mmCIF file of C-alpha atoms and ligand atoms in Angstrom:
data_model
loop_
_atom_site.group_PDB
_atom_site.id
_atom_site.type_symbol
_atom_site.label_atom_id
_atom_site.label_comp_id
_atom_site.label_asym_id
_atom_site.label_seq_id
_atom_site.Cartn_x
_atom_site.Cartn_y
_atom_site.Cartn_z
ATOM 1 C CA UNK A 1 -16.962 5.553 27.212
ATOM 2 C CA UNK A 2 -15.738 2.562 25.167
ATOM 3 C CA UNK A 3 -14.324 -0.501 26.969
ATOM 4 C CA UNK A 4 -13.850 -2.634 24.096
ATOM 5 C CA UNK A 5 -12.011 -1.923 20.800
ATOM 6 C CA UNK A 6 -11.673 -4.546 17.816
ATOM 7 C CA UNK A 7 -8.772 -4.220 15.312
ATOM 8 C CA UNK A 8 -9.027 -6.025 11.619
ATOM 9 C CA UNK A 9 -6.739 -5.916 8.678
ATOM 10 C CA UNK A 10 -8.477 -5.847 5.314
ATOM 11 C CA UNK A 11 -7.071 -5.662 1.601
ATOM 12 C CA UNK A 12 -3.512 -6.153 0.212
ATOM 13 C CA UNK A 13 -1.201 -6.567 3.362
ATOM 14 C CA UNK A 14 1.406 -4.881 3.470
ATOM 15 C CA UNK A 15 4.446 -4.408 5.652
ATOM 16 C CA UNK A 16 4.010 -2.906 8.860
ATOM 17 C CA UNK A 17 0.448 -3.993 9.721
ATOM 18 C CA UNK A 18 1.648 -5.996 12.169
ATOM 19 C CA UNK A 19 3.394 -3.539 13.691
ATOM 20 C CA UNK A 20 0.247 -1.238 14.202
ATOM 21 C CA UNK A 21 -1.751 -3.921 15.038
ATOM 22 C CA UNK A 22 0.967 -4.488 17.745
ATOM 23 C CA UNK A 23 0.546 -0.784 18.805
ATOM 24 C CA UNK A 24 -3.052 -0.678 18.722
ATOM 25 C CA UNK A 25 -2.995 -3.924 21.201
ATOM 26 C CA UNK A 26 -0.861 -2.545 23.462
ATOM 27 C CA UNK A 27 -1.780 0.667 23.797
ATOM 28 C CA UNK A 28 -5.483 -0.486 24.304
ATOM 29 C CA UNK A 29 -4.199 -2.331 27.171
ATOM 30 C CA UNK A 30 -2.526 0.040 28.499
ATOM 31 C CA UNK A 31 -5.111 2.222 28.665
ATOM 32 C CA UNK A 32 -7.193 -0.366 29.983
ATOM 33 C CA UNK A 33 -9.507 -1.611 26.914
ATOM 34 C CA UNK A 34 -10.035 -5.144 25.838
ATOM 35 C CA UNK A 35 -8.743 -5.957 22.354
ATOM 36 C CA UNK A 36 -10.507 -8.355 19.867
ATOM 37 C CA UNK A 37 -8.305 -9.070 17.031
ATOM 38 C CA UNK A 38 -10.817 -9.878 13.996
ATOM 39 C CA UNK A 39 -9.652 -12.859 11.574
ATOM 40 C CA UNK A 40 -9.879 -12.160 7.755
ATOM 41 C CA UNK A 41 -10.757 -8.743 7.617
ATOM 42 C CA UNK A 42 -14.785 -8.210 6.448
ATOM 43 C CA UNK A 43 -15.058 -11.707 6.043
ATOM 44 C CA UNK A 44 -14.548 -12.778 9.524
ATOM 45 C CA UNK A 45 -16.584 -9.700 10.928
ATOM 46 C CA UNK A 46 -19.358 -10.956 9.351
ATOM 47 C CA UNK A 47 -18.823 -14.384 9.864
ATOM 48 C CA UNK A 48 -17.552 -14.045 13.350
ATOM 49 C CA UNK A 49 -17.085 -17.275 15.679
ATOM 50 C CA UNK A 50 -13.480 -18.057 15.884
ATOM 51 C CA UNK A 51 -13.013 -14.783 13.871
ATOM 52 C CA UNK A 52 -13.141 -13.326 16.959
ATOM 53 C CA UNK A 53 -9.525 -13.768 19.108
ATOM 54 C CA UNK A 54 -9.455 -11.720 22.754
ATOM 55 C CA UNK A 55 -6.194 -10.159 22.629
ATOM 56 C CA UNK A 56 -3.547 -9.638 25.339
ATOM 57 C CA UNK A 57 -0.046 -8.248 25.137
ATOM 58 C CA UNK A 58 1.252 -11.617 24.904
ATOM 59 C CA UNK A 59 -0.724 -12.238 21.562
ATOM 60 C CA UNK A 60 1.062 -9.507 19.163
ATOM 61 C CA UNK A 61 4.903 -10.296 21.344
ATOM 62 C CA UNK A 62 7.872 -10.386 18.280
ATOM 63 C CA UNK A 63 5.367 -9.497 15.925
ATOM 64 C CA UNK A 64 6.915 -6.169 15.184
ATOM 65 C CA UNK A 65 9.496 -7.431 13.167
ATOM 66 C CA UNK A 66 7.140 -9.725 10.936
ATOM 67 C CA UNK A 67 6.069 -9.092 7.422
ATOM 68 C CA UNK A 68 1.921 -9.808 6.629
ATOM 69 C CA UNK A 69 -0.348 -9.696 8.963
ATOM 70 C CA UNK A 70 -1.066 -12.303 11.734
ATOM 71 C CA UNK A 71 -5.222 -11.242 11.319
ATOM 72 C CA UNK A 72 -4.933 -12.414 7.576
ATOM 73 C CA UNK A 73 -6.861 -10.525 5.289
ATOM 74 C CA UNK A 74 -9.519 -11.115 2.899
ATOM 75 C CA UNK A 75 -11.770 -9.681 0.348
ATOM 76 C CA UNK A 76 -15.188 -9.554 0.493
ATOM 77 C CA UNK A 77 -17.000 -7.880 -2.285
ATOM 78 C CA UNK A 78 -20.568 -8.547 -0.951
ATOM 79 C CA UNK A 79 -19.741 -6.463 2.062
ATOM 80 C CA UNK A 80 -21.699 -3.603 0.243
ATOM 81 C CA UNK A 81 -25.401 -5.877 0.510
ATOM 82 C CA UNK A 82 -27.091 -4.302 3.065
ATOM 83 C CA UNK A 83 -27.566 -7.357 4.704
ATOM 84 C CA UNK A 84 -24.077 -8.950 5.106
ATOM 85 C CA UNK A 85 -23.390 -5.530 6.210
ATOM 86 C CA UNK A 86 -26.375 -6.119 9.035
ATOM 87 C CA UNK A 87 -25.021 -9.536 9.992
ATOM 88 C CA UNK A 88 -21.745 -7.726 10.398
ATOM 89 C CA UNK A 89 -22.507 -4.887 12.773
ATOM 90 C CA UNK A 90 -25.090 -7.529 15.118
ATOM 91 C CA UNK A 91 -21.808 -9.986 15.178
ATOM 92 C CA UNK A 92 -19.957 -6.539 16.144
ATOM 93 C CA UNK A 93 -23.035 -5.807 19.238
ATOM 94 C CA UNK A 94 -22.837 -9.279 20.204
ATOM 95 C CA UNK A 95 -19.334 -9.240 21.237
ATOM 96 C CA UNK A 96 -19.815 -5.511 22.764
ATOM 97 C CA UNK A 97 -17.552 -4.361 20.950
ATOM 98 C CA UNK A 98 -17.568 -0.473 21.252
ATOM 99 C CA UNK A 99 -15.083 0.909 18.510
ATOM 100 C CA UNK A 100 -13.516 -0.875 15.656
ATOM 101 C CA UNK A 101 -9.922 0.439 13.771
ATOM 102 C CA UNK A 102 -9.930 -0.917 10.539
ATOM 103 C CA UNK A 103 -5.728 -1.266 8.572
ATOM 104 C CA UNK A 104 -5.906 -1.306 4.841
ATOM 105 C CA UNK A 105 -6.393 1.038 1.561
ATOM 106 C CA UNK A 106 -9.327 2.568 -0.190
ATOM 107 C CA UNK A 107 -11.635 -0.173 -0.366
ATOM 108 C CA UNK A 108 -10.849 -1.091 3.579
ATOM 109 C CA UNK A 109 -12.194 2.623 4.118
ATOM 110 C CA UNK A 110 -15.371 1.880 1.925
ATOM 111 C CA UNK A 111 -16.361 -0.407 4.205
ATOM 112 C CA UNK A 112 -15.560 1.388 7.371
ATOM 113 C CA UNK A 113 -17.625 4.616 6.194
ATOM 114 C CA UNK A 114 -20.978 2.061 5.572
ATOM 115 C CA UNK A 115 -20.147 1.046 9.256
ATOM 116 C CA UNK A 116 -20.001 4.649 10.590
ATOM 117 C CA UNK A 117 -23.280 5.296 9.074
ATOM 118 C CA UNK A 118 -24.676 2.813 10.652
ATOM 119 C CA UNK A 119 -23.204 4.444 14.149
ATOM 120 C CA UNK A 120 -20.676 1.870 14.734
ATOM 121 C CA UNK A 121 -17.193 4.134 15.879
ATOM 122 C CA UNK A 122 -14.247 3.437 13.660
ATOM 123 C CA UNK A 123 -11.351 4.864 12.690
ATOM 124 C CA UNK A 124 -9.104 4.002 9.443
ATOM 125 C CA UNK A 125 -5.192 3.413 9.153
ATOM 126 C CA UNK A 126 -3.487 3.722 5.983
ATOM 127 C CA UNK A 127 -2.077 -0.125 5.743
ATOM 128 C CA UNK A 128 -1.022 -0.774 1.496
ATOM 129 C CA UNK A 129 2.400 -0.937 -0.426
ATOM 130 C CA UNK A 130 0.545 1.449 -3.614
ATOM 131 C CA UNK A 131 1.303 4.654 -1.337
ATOM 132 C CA UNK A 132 -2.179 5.713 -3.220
ATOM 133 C CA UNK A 133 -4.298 7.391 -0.221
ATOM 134 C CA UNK A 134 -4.805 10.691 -0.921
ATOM 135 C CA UNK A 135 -4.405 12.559 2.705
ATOM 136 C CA UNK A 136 -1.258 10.949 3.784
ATOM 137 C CA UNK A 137 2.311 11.481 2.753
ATOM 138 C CA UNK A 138 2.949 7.842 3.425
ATOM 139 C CA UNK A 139 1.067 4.543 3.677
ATOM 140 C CA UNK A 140 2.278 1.571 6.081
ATOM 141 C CA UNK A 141 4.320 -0.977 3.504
ATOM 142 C CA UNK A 142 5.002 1.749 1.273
ATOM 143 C CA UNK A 143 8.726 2.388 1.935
ATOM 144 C CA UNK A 144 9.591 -1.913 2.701
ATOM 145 C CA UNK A 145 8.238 -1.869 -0.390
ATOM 146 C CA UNK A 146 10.303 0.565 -1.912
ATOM 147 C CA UNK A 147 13.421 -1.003 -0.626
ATOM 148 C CA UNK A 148 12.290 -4.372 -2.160
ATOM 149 C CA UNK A 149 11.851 -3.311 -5.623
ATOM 150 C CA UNK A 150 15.176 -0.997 -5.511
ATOM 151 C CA UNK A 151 17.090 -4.187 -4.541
ATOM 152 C CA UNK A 152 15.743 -6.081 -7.270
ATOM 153 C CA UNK A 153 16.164 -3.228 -10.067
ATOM 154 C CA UNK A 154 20.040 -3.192 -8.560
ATOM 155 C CA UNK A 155 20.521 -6.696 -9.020
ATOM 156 C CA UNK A 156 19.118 -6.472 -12.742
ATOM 157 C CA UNK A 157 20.961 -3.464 -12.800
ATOM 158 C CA UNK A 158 24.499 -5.708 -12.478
ATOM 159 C CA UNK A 159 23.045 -8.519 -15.494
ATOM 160 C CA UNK A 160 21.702 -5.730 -18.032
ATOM 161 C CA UNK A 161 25.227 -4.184 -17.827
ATOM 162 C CA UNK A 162 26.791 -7.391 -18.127
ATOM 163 C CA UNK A 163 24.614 -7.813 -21.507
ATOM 164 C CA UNK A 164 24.084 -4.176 -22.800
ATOM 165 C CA UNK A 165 20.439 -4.948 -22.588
ATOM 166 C CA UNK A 166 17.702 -2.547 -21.745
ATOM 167 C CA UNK A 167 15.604 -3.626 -18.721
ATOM 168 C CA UNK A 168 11.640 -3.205 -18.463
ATOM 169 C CA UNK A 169 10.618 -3.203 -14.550
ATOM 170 C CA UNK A 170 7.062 -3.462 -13.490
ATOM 171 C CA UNK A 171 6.022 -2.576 -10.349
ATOM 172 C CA UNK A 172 3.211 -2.412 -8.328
ATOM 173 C CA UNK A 173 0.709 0.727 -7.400
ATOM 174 C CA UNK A 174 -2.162 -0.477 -8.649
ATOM 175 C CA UNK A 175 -3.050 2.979 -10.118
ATOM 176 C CA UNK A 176 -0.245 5.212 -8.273
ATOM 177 C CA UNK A 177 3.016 6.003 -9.755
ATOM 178 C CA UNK A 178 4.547 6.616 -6.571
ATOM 179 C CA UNK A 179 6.513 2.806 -6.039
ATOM 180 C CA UNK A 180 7.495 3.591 -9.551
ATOM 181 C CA UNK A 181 8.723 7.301 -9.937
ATOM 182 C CA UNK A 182 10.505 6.918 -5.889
ATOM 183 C CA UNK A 183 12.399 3.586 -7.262
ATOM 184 C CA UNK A 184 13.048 5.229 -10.916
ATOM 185 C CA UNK A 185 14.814 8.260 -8.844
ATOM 186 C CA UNK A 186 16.471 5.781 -6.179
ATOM 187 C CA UNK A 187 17.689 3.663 -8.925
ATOM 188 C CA UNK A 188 18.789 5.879 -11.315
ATOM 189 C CA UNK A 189 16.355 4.561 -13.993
ATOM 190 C CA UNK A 190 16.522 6.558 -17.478
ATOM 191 C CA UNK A 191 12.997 6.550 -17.706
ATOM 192 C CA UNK A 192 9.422 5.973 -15.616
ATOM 193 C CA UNK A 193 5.839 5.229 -17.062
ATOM 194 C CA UNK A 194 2.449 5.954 -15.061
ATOM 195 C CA UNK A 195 -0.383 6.840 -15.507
ATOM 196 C CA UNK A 196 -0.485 10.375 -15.361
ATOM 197 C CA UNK A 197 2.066 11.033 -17.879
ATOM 198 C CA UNK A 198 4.052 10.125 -21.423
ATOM 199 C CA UNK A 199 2.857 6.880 -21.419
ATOM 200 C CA UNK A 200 1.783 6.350 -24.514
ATOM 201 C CA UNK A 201 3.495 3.352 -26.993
ATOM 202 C CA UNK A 202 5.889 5.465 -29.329
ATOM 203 C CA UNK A 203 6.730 8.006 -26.547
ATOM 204 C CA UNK A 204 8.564 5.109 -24.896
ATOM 205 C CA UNK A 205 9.956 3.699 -28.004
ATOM 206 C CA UNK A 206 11.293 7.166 -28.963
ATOM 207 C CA UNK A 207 12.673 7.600 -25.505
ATOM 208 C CA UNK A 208 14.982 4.228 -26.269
ATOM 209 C CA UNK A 209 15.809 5.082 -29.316
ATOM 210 C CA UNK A 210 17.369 8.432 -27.695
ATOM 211 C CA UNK A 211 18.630 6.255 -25.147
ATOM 212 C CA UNK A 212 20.433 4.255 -27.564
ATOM 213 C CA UNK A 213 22.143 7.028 -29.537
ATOM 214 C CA UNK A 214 22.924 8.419 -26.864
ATOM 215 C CA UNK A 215 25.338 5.318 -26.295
ATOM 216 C CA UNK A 216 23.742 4.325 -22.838
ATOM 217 C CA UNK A 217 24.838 0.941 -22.289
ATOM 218 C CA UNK A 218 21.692 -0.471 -20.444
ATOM 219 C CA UNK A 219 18.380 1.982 -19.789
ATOM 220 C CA UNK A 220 16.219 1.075 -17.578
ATOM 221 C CA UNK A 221 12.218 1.844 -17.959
ATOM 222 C CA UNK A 222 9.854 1.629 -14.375
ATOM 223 C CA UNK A 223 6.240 0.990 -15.469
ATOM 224 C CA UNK A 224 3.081 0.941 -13.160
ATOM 225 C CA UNK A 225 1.246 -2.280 -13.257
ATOM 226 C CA UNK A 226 -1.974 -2.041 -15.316
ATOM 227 C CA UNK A 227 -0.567 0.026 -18.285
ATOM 228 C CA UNK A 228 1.210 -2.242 -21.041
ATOM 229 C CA UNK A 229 2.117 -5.836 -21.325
ATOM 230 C CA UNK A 230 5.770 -5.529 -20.176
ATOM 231 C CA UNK A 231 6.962 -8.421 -22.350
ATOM 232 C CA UNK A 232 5.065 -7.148 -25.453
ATOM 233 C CA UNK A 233 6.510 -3.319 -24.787
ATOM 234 C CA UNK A 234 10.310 -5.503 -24.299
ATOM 235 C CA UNK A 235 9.419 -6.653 -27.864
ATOM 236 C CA UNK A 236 8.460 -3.909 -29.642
ATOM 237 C CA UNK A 237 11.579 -1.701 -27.943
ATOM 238 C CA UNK A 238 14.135 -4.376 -29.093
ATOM 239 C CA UNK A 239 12.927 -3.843 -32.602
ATOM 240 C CA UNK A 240 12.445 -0.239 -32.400
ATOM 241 C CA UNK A 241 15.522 0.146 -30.654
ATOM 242 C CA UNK A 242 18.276 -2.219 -31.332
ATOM 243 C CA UNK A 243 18.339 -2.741 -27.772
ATOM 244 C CA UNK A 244 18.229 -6.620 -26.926
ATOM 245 C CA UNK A 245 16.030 -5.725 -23.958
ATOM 246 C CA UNK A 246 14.261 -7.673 -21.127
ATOM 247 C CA UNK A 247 10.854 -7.398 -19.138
ATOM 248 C CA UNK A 248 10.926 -8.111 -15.543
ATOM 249 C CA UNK A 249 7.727 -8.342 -13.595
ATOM 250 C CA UNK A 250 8.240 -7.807 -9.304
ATOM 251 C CA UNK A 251 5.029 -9.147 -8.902
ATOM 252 C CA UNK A 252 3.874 -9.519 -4.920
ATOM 253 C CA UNK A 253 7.193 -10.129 -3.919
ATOM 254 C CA UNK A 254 6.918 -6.659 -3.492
ATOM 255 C CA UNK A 255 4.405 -7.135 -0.805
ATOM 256 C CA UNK A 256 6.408 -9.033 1.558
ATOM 257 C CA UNK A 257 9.630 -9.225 3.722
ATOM 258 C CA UNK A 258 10.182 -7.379 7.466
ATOM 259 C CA UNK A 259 8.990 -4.356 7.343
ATOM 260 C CA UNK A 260 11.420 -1.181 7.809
ATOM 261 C CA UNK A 261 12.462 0.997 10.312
ATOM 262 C CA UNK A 262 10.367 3.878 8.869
ATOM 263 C CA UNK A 263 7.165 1.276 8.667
ATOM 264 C CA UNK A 264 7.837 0.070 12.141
ATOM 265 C CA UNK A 265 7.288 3.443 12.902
ATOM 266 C CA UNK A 266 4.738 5.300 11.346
ATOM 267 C CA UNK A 267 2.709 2.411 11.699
ATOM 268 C CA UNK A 268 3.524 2.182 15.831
ATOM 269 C CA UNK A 269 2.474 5.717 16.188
ATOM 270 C CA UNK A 270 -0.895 5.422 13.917
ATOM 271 C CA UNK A 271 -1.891 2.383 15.924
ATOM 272 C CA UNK A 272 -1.501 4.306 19.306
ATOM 273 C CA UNK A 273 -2.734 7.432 17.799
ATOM 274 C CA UNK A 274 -5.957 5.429 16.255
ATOM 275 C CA UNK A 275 -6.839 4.287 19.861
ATOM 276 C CA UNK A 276 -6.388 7.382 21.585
ATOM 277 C CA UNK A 277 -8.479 9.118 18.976
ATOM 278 C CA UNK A 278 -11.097 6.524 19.426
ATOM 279 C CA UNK A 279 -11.153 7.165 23.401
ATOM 280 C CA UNK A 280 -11.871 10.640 23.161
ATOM 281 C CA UNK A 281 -14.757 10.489 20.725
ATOM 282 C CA UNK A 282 -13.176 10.476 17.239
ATOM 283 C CA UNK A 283 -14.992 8.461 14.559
ATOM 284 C CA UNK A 284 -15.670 8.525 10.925
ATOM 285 C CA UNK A 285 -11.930 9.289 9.860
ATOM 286 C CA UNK A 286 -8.830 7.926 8.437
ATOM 287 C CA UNK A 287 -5.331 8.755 10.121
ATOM 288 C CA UNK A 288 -2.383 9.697 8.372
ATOM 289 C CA UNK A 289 0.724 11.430 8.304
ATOM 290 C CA UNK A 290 1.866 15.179 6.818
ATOM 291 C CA UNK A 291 5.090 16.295 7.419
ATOM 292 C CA UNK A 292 5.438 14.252 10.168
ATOM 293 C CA UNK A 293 2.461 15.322 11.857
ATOM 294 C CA UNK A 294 -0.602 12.807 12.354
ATOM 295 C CA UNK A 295 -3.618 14.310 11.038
ATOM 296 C CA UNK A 296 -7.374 12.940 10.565
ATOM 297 C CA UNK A 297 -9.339 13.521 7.841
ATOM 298 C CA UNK A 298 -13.180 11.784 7.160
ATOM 299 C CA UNK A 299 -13.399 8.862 5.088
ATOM 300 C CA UNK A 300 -15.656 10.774 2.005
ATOM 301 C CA UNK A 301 -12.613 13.115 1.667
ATOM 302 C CA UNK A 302 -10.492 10.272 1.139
ATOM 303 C CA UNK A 303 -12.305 7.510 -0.663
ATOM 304 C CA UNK A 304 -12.195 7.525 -4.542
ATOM 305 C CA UNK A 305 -9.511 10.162 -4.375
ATOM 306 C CA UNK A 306 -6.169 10.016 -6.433
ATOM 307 C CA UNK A 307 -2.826 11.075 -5.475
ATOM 308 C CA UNK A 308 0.698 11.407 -7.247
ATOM 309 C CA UNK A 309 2.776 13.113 -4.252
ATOM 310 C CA UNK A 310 5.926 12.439 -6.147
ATOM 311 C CA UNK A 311 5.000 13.909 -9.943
ATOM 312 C CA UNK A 312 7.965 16.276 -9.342
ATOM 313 C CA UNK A 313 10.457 13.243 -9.833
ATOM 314 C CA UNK A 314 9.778 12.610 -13.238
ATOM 315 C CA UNK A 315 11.758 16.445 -14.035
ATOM 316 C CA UNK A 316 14.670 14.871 -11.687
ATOM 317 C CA UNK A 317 14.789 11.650 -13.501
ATOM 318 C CA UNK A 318 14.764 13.508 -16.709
ATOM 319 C CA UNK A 319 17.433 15.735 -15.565
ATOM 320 C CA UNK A 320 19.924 12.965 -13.821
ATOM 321 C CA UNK A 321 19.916 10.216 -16.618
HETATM 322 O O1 F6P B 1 -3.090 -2.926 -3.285
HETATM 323 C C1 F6P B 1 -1.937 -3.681 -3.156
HETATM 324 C C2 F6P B 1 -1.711 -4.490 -4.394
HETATM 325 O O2 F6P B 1 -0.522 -5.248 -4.209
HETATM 326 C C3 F6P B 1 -1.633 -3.701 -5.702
HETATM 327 O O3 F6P B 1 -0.391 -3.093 -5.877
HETATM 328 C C4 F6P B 1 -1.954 -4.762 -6.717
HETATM 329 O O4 F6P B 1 -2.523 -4.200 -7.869
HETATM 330 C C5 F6P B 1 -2.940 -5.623 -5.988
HETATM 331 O O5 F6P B 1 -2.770 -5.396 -4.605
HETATM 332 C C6 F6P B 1 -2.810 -7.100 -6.260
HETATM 333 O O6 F6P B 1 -3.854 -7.751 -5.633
HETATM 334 P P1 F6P B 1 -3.926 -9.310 -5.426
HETATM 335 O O7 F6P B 1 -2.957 -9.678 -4.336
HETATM 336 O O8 F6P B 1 -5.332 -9.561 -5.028
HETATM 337 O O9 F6P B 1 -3.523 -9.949 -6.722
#
């Protein structure tokens, strides 16, 4: 029987952790568990001391609401030495600490799999804005996220009509087109770049070129971090194009602000689902959500794994430019 759960964000934040570290407080208390909230993610668990915060209900009140995450996170690439990993698990027995639920994205669940080999209990929540875990429709942060970066294309939406100009948007996803291809079709882009598809150099500047005899006044291209240098590609698609054209990079603006509804949410029902798990025996797996449903599936099915849930809105793109 476990008596005492700890709860650590790790990675990117993202929107929404708070909110299921909220949930995973709370319900633990509920249910009767002590709650240590672990500082910095990795870092902190290995470091421990002041890492270490008892929590009550008290500590995660008006939380909900916030954006980040009050743990902080951190990376720590030397958590894959055998012995950091050792000092981590004895600072782990030497609070008693009897189950650990680790918020964050792949790497998060790297780390958490080495500690469920080495029979500690924990259990994974999907907490990034890239949307890029393979067994879950949705990651916490994912749709703030989304908002965010659809506000900002609309407001260069009103200055590239002003100026005819074509706009090139970079977004986030580190290797996911899914920020990119949901804001192309929420935004009514003309055209969206990632890494699974057309994204070579003179399919783009073709693309414009169509664009541009096709008398559309101000295209707009979505690319996925990592591909092209946006300001470069805005050069060589003004001269290809005629377009006078501009490169906007989001950047991690993207990764902040109060997270929405839907976050509040998912994340609020992970965090309670996480701990319930936990109490009756469930280890080794990360939780997620398909069509609607919570399901659990173990961290070697997930880590490494690449998903593009939303490939089918490149055709609707195509087909409502
Ligand atoms: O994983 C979340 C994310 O924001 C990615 O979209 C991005 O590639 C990366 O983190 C940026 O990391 P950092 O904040 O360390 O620059």
């Amino acid at each position: 029987m476990i008596k005492k759960i700890a709860v650590l964000t790790s990675g990117g934040d993202a929107p929404g952790m708070n909110a299921a570290i909220r949930a995973v407080v709370r319900s633990a208390r509920s249910y009767g568990l002590e709650v240590i909230g672990i500082h910095e993610g990795y870092k902190g668990l290995v470091e421990g001391g002041e890492n270490y915060e008892p929590m009550t209900r008290k500590s995660v009140t008006d939380i909900i609401a916030r954006g980040g995450t009050i743990l902080g996170s951190a990376r720590l690439p030397e958590f894959p030495q055998p012995e950091v990993r050792e000092r981590g698990i004895q600072q782990l027995k030497e609070h008693n600490i009897d189950a650990l639920i680790v918020i964050g994205g792949d790497g998060t669940y790297a780390g958490a799999k080495r500690l469920h080999d080495h029979g500690i209990r924990v259990i994974g929540l999907p907490g990034t804005i890239d949307n890029d875990i393979a067994f879950t429709d949705y990651t916490i942060g994912f749709d703030t996220c989304l908002n965010t970066v659809v506000e900002s294309i609309d407001k260069l939406r009103d200055t590239c009509g002003s100026h005819q100009r074509c706009a090139v948007v970079e977004v986030m996803g580190r290797y996911c087109g899914d920020i990119a291809r949901s804001a192309g079709l929420a935004t009514g882009a003309e055209f969206v770049v990632t890494n699974t598809d057309n994204n070579d150099l003179q399919t783009i500047l073709e693309k414009t070129k169509t664009f541009k005899e096709q008398n559309k006044r101000h295209p707009f291209i979505i690319v996925t971090e990592h591909l092209f240098d946006v300001h470069d590609l805005a050069r060589k698609i003004e001269d290809y194009s005629g377009y006078e054209t501009r490169a906007t990079v989001l950047g991690h603006v993207q990764r902040g602000g109060k997270p929405s509804s839907y976050d509040r949410i998912l994340a609020s029902r992970l965090g309670l689902a996480a701990v319930e798990r936990l109490m009756e025996g469930e280890s080794g797996v990360c939780l997620g959500v398909q069509s609607n449903q919570i399901v659990a599936t173990p961290f070697e099915e997930v880590i490494g794994k690449s998903k593009n849930l939303f490939e089918e809105y490149d055709d609707y793109i195509k087909l409502l430019c």
